[in-house]
Coordinates of N, CA and C in Angstrom, one line a residue:
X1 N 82.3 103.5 91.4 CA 82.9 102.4 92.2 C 84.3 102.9 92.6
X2 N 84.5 103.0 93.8 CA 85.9 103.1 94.1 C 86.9 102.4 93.7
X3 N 88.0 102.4 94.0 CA 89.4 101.8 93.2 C 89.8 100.9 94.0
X4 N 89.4 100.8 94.9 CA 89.2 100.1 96.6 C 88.3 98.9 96.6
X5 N 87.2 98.9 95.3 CA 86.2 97.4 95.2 C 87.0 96.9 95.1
X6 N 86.6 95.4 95.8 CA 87.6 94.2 95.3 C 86.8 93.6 94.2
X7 N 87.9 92.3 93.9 CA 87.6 91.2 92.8 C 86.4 90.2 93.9
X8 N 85.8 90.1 92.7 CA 84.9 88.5 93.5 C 86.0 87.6 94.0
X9 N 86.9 87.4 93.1 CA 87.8 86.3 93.6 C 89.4 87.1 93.5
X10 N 90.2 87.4 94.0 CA 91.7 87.8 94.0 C 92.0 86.9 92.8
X11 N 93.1 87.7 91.9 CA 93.8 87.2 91.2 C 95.5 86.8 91.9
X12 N 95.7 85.3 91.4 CA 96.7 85.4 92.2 C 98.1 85.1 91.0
X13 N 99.3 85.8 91.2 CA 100.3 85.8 90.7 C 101.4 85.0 90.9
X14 N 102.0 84.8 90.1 CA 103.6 84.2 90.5 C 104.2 84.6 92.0
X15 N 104.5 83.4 92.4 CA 105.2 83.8 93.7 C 104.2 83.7 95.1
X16 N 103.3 83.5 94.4 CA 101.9 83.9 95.9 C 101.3 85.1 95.7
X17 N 101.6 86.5 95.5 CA 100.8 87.6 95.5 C 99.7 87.5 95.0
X18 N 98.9 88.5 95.7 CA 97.5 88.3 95.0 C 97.3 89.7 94.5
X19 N 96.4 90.2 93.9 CA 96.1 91.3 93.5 C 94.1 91.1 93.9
X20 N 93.9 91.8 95.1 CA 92.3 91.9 95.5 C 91.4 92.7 95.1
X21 N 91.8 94.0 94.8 CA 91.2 95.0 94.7 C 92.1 96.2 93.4
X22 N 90.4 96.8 92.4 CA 90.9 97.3 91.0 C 92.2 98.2 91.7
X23 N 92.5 99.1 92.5 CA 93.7 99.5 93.0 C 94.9 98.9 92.9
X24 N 94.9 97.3 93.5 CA 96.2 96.7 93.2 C 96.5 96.4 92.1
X25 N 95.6 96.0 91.5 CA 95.5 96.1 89.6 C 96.5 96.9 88.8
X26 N 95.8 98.3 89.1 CA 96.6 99.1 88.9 C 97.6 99.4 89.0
X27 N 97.8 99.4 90.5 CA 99.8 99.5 90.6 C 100.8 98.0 90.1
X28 N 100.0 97.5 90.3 CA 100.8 96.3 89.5 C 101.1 96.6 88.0
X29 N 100.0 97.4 87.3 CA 100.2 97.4 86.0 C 101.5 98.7 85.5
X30 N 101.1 99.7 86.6 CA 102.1 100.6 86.6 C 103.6 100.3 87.1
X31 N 104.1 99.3 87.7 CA 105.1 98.7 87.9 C 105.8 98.4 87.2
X32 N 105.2 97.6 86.1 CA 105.5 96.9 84.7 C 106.6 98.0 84.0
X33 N 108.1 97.2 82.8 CA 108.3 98.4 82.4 C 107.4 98.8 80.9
X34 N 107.9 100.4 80.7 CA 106.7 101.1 80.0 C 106.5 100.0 78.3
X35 N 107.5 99.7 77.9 CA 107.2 98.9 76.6 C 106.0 97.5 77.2
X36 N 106.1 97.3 78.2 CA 104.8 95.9 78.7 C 103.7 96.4 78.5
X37 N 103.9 97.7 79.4 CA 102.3 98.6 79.6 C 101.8 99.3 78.2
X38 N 102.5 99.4 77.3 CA 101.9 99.6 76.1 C 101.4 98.6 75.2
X39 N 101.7 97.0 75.6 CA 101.0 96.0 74.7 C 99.7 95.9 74.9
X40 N 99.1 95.8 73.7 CA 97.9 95.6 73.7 C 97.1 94.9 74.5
X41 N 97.3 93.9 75.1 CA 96.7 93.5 76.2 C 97.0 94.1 77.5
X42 N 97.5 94.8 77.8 CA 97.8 95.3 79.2 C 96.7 96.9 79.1
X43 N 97.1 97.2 77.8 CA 96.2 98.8 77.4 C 94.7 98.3 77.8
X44 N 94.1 97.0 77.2 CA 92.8 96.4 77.1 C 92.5 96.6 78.9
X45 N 93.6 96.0 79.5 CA 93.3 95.6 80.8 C 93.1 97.0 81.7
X46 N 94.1 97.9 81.6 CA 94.1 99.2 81.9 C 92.3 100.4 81.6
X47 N 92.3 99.9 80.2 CA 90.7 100.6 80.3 C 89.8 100.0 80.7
X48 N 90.0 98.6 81.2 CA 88.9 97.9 81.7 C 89.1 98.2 83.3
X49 N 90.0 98.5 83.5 CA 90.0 98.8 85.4 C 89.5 100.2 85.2
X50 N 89.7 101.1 84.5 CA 89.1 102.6 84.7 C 87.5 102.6 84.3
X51 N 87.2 101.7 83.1 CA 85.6 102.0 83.2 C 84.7 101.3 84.6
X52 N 86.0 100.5 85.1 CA 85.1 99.0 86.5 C 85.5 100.6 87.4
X53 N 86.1 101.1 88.0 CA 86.2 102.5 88.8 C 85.1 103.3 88.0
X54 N 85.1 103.7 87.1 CA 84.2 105.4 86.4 C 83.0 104.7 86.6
X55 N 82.1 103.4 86.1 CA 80.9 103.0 86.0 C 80.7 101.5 86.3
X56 N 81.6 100.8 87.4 CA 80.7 100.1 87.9 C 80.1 98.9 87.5
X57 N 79.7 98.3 88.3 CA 78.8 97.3 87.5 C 79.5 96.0 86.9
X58 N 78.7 95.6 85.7 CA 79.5 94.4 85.2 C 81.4 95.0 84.7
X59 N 81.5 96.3 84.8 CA 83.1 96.3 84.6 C 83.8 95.8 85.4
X60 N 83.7 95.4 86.9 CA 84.6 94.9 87.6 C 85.3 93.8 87.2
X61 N 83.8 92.6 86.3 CA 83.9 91.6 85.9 C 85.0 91.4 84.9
X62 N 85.2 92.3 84.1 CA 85.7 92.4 82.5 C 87.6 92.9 83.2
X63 N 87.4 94.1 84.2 CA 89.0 94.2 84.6 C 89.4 93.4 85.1
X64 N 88.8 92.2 86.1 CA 89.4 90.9 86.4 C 89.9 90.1 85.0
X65 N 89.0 89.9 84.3 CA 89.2 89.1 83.1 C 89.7 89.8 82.1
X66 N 90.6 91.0 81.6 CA 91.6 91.8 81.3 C 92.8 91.3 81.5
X67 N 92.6 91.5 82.9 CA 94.3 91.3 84.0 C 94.4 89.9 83.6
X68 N 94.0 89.0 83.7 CA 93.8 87.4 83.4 C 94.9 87.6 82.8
X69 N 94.2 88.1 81.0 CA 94.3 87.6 80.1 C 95.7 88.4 79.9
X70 N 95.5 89.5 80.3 CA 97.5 89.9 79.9 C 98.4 89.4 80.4
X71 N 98.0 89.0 81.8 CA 99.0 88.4 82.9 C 99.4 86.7 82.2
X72 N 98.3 86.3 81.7 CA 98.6 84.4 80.9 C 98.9 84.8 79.0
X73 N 99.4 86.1 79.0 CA 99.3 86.2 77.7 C 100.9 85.6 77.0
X74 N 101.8 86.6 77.0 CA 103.1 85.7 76.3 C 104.1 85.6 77.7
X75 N 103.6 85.9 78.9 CA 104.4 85.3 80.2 C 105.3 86.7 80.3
X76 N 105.2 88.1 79.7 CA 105.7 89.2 79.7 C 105.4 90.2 81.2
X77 N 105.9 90.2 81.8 CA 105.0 91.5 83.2 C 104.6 90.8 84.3
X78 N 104.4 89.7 84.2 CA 104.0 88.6 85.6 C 105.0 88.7 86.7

C-alpha cells in the first residue's frame, strides 16, 4: 500500500488540521520532538503506519487507531 492511502476517515487535530493520508501521519510524527517520538505510544503508532504501508490491508485500520491513541494519550505532541 502506498504511503499516499488515505484514512477511511481523516484524523483531525488541534487547531483544524487534519492528517488524511499514512504519509501525513508520518510527518507529523517526525515533527514531534525526539523524547515524544520515543514514547511508547507514538513507537506503537509509528510501526503501525509502516506495517499499513509494507502490508496493507486491515493495517491501515490499526495506524489510524495508533495515531488516535498517542495523539489522546497524556496531551504530549498534539
Amino acid at each position: 500500500m502506498p504511503w499516499s492511502a488515505p484514512f477511511d476517515e481523516p484524523i483531525r487535530l488541534r487547531g483544524g488540521a487534519r492528517l488524511t493520508t499514512l504519509q501525513h501521519a508520518a510527518d507529523h510524527v517526525m515533527k514531534l520532538p525526539k523524547a515524544v517520538q520515543q514514547q511508547e505510544c507514538w513507537q506503537i503508532a509509528v510501526e503501525n503506519l509502516i506495517n499499513a504501508a509494507e502490508l496493507g490491508g486491515g493495517w491501515l485500520m490499526f495506524a489510524r487507531i495508533g495515531m488516535l491513541r498517542a495523539l489522546n494519550g497524556d496531551g504530549e505532541g498534539r
